[in-house]
Coordinates of C-alpha atoms in Angstrom, one line a residue:
Chain B
X6 CA 0.0 0.0 0.0
X7 CA 3.0 2.3 0.2
X8 CA 2.5 3.5 -3.4
X9 CA -0.7 5.0 -2.1
X10 CA 1.1 7.6 0.0
X11 CA 1.6 10.9 -1.8
X12 CA 4.9 12.8 -1.5
X13 CA 4.2 15.6 1.0
X14 CA 7.7 16.0 2.6
X15 CA 11.4 15.6 2.0
X16 CA 11.6 12.8 4.6
X17 CA 11.2 9.1 4.1
X18 CA 7.7 7.6 4.7
X19 CA 8.8 4.1 5.8
X20 CA 6.5 1.2 6.3
X21 CA 2.9 1.0 7.2
X22 CA 2.7 1.3 11.0
X23 CA 1.1 -2.0 11.7
X24 CA 2.8 -2.5 15.1
X25 CA 0.9 0.5 16.6
X26 CA -2.2 0.2 14.4
X27 CA -4.2 -0.7 17.5
X28 CA -3.5 2.8 18.9
X29 CA -4.6 4.6 15.7
X30 CA -7.9 5.3 14.0
X31 CA -7.0 5.0 10.3
X32 CA -3.7 4.1 8.6
X33 CA -0.3 5.5 9.3
X34 CA 3.3 5.0 8.2
X35 CA 6.5 5.1 10.2
X36 CA 10.1 5.7 9.3
X37 CA 12.9 5.6 11.9
X38 CA 15.2 8.6 11.2
X39 CA 18.0 8.1 13.9
X40 CA 19.9 5.1 15.2
X41 CA 22.8 6.3 17.4
X42 CA 21.7 5.5 20.9
X43 CA 24.5 7.6 22.5
X44 CA 22.6 10.7 21.3
X45 CA 19.4 9.9 23.2
X46 CA 17.1 11.4 20.5
X47 CA 15.0 8.7 18.9
X48 CA 13.3 10.4 15.9
X49 CA 10.6 9.1 13.5
X50 CA 8.7 10.4 10.6
X51 CA 5.0 9.6 11.0
X52 CA 2.6 9.9 8.1
X53 CA -1.2 9.9 8.6
X54 CA -3.8 9.3 5.9
X55 CA -6.6 12.0 5.8
X56 CA -8.7 11.6 9.0
X57 CA -6.2 9.3 10.7
X58 CA -5.3 10.2 14.3
X59 CA -3.8 8.3 17.2
X60 CA -5.6 7.6 20.5
X61 CA -5.3 9.8 23.5
X62 CA -2.0 9.1 25.1
X63 CA 0.9 10.5 27.1
X64 CA 4.7 10.1 27.3
X65 CA 6.4 10.2 30.7
X66 CA 9.5 11.7 29.1
X67 CA 7.6 14.1 26.8
X68 CA 7.6 14.4 23.0
X69 CA 8.3 17.0 20.3
X70 CA 6.4 17.1 17.0
X71 CA 7.9 18.9 13.9
X72 CA 5.3 19.3 11.1
X73 CA 7.0 18.6 7.8
X74 CA 4.2 17.9 5.3
X75 CA 0.5 18.4 4.7
X76 CA -2.0 19.6 7.4
X77 CA -2.7 18.0 10.8
X78 CA -3.9 18.7 14.3
X79 CA -2.6 18.4 17.8
X80 CA -4.9 18.5 20.8
X81 CA -4.1 18.5 24.5
X82 CA -6.9 17.2 26.9
X83 CA -9.1 20.1 27.9
X84 CA -7.8 22.5 25.2
X85 CA -8.8 23.4 21.7
X86 CA -7.0 21.5 18.9
X87 CA -4.1 23.3 17.2
X88 CA -3.8 23.2 13.4
X89 CA -0.3 22.1 12.3
X90 CA 1.4 23.0 9.0
X91 CA 5.0 22.5 7.9
X92 CA 7.4 24.4 10.1
X93 CA 5.2 24.2 13.2
X94 CA 6.7 22.7 16.3
X95 CA 4.8 21.4 19.3
X96 CA 6.5 20.6 22.6
X97 CA 4.5 18.2 24.7
X98 CA 5.5 18.1 28.4
X99 CA 5.8 14.8 30.4
X100 CA 2.5 13.1 31.2
X101 CA 0.4 15.5 29.1
X102 CA -2.6 13.7 27.6
X103 CA -3.0 14.4 23.9
X104 CA -3.6 13.1 20.4
X105 CA -2.3 14.1 17.0
X106 CA -3.2 13.2 13.4
X107 CA -4.1 14.4 10.0
X108 CA -6.8 16.9 8.9
X109 CA -10.0 15.3 7.6
X110 CA -9.1 16.3 4.0
X111 CA -5.3 16.2 4.0
X112 CA -2.4 13.8 4.5
X113 CA 0.0 14.8 7.3
X114 CA 3.6 14.0 8.2
X115 CA 5.4 15.1 11.3
X116 CA 8.7 14.1 12.8
X117 CA 8.2 12.9 16.3
X118 CA 11.0 13.0 18.9
X119 CA 10.9 10.7 21.9
X120 CA 12.3 12.9 24.7
X121 CA 14.2 11.4 27.7
X122 CA 14.2 8.0 26.1
X123 CA 16.0 6.3 29.1
X124 CA 13.0 7.0 31.3
X125 CA 10.2 7.4 28.8
X126 CA 7.1 5.2 28.9
X127 CA 4.1 5.7 26.7
X128 CA 0.6 5.4 28.1
X129 CA -2.1 4.6 25.5
X130 CA -5.7 5.6 26.3
X131 CA -9.1 5.6 24.5
X132 CA -9.5 6.4 20.8
X133 CA -10.5 9.8 19.7
X134 CA -14.1 9.1 18.6
X135 CA -15.5 10.3 15.3
X136 CA -17.6 12.9 17.1
X137 CA -14.7 14.1 19.2
X138 CA -12.4 14.4 16.1
X139 CA -15.1 16.2 14.1
X140 CA -15.6 18.7 16.9
X141 CA -11.9 19.3 17.3
X142 CA -11.0 19.9 13.7
X143 CA -14.0 21.9 12.5
Chain J
X19 CA 20.2 42.4 7.2
X20 CA 17.4 39.9 7.8
X21 CA 15.6 41.0 4.7
X22 CA 18.6 39.6 2.7
X23 CA 17.8 36.0 3.7
X24 CA 15.7 34.2 1.1
X25 CA 12.9 31.9 2.2
X26 CA 14.4 28.4 1.8
X27 CA 12.4 26.5 4.4
X28 CA 9.2 26.5 6.5
X29 CA 11.1 27.2 9.7
X30 CA 11.9 30.6 11.2
X31 CA 15.2 32.2 10.4
X32 CA 15.6 34.2 13.6
X33 CA 18.3 36.7 14.1
X34 CA 21.8 37.1 12.7
X35 CA 24.0 34.8 14.8
X36 CA 26.4 37.4 16.1
X37 CA 27.1 35.6 19.4
X38 CA 28.8 32.8 17.6
X39 CA 30.1 34.8 14.7
X40 CA 33.7 34.2 15.9
X41 CA 33.3 30.5 15.2
X42 CA 31.9 31.0 11.7
X43 CA 33.5 32.0 8.4
X44 CA 30.6 34.1 6.8
X45 CA 27.3 35.2 8.1
X46 CA 24.7 32.9 9.7
X47 CA 21.3 33.3 11.4
X48 CA 19.9 31.5 14.4
X49 CA 16.3 30.7 15.6
X50 CA 15.6 28.9 18.8
X51 CA 12.8 26.3 18.1
X52 CA 12.2 24.8 21.6
X53 CA 12.0 26.1 25.1
X54 CA 10.7 23.4 27.4
X55 CA 13.7 22.3 29.5
X56 CA 12.0 19.2 30.8
X57 CA 12.3 17.7 27.3
X58 CA 16.1 17.9 27.1
X59 CA 16.0 18.6 23.3
X60 CA 17.3 22.1 22.6
X61 CA 16.7 22.7 18.9
X62 CA 17.7 25.6 16.6
X63 CA 17.3 26.5 13.0
X64 CA 20.7 27.7 11.6
X65 CA 20.8 29.4 8.2
X66 CA 24.1 29.9 6.4
X67 CA 24.7 32.4 3.6
X68 CA 26.4 30.8 0.5
X69 CA 30.0 29.8 1.4
X70 CA 29.4 30.2 5.1
X71 CA 30.6 27.4 7.4
X72 CA 31.4 27.0 11.1
X73 CA 34.9 26.1 12.5
X74 CA 35.9 22.6 13.2
X75 CA 34.3 21.7 16.5
X76 CA 32.9 18.9 18.6
X77 CA 30.1 18.3 21.1
X78 CA 30.7 16.1 24.1
X79 CA 27.0 15.1 24.0
X80 CA 26.7 14.8 20.2
X81 CA 24.5 16.6 17.8
X82 CA 21.8 15.9 15.1
X83 CA 21.4 17.9 11.9
X84 CA 18.2 17.9 9.9
X85 CA 18.6 19.6 6.6
X86 CA 15.4 21.7 5.8
X87 CA 16.4 24.2 3.1
X88 CA 18.9 24.8 0.3
X89 CA 22.2 22.8 -0.1
X90 CA 25.0 22.4 2.4
X91 CA 27.8 20.1 3.5
X92 CA 28.9 18.2 6.6
X93 CA 32.4 16.9 7.0
X94 CA 33.9 14.7 9.7
X95 CA 37.6 15.0 10.3
X96 CA 39.5 12.6 8.1
X97 CA 36.5 11.8 5.9
X98 CA 35.0 13.2 2.7
X99 CA 32.4 15.9 3.0
X100 CA 28.8 14.8 2.7
X101 CA 26.3 17.0 0.6
X102 CA 23.1 17.7 2.5
X103 CA 19.7 18.5 1.0
X104 CA 16.3 18.9 2.6
X105 CA 15.3 15.6 4.3
X106 CA 18.9 14.5 5.0
X107 CA 19.8 13.8 8.6
X108 CA 23.3 13.5 10.1
X109 CA 23.9 12.0 13.5
X110 CA 27.2 13.2 15.0
X111 CA 28.5 11.2 17.9
X112 CA 30.0 12.6 21.0
X113 CA 33.5 14.2 20.6
X114 CA 33.5 13.8 16.8
X115 CA 35.4 16.7 15.2
X116 CA 33.4 18.1 12.3
X117 CA 32.1 21.3 10.5
X118 CA 28.9 22.1 8.6
X119 CA 27.8 24.9 6.4
X120 CA 26.4 26.0 3.1
X121 CA 27.4 25.1 -0.5
X122 CA 29.5 27.8 -2.2
X123 CA 26.5 28.7 -4.5
X124 CA 23.5 28.1 -2.2
X125 CA 22.0 29.2 1.1
X126 CA 21.5 26.4 3.5
X127 CA 19.3 25.8 6.6
X128 CA 19.4 22.9 9.0
X129 CA 17.8 22.2 12.3
X130 CA 20.5 21.4 14.9
X131 CA 19.7 19.4 18.0
X132 CA 21.9 19.6 21.0
X133 CA 22.0 16.1 22.4
X134 CA 22.5 15.2 26.1
X135 CA 22.3 18.9 27.0
X136 CA 22.8 18.3 30.7
X137 CA 26.4 17.1 30.1
X138 CA 27.1 18.6 26.6
X139 CA 30.1 21.0 26.1
X140 CA 31.1 22.4 22.8
X141 CA 34.8 22.6 21.8
X142 CA 35.6 25.1 19.1
X143 CA 38.7 24.6 17.0
X144 CA 40.3 26.2 14.0
X145 CA 38.4 27.7 11.0
X146 CA 37.9 25.7 7.8
X147 CA 40.3 27.5 5.5
X148 CA 39.2 28.7 2.1
X149 CA 41.5 26.0 0.5
X150 CA 40.1 23.2 2.8
X151 CA 36.5 24.3 2.1
X152 CA 37.0 24.5 -1.7
X153 CA 38.6 21.0 -1.6
X154 CA 35.8 19.5 0.5
X155 CA 32.9 20.8 -1.6
X156 CA 34.2 20.5 -5.1

C-alpha cells in the first residue's frame, strides 16, 4: 500500500505502521530517522492518511512534533485543537494527555522525537471518537 | 540584514548569529525552536549564507542535523564531506570533530539538536580555511 502515500515532505515515509495500528484510527506509516543510541534522541517520521489520528496518550518523558508535510492537528486534553502545518513545532511536556493526526481532508507528516528515552514510557488511552475528532478539527 | 535571507524552508530564520560569529566563516542566522527544558532537546534552525561554514568543532553530547532548506555540507575530520539537501539527517557522535555549512553557491538551513544537553560541552577549534573548504565541496 506504500504506493498510495503521496509525497508531502522531503523525509522518508517508511512502512505501514502495523505495530501501533491498535492505537490509531486510520492508517499511518512510520520511518525511523535516527539510530545512534548515544545521542538519546530517537526520531521518527509519522505519516497519517486523511482523517487518521492516534488515541489519546501520554509520554512520561515528553515528546516534540515537527510538522513537515500536509496539514494536521494536535490536541491537549481540555484545550482546543491546534492546526499544524510544515514548520510548526509542538513541545509536549511529560505526562500531558494528547492526540495528533491528519486533517480530515489532508495527508499529514510530522517528525516525532521521543524525549528522555532512558526513562520514557508511553501510556495509551481511549480512541478519539469520530464525534470528538469532528468537533476538534471543525 | 534579515531581509537579505531568502525563504528556503518552512522554519523561522531568527536573528543574525552574532554571538557565535567568531566561530563561523561568513554570516549565519539562528532561531531557537524549543524552550521546554524538561524535554532535554534544545533545537535551533541555523541558516548559512552561500559559502558560510562553522569552524571545526565537537560536542561532548553529540548533535543531530536535519537539513530543511537549500544545499549544504557536513564533514567529519578525516572523511569526505557529505552533501546535504532537505530531508537529510546527520547523527554526530560525542566528541567527533566536524564542521557544517552552506554550499558555495547556495543558502542552507538545518535544524540542529543539542544532544544530552545536561552534560554537553562544545569545543571550538580552527576555522575551515578557504582551501580546505574548496577542496571539500568540489
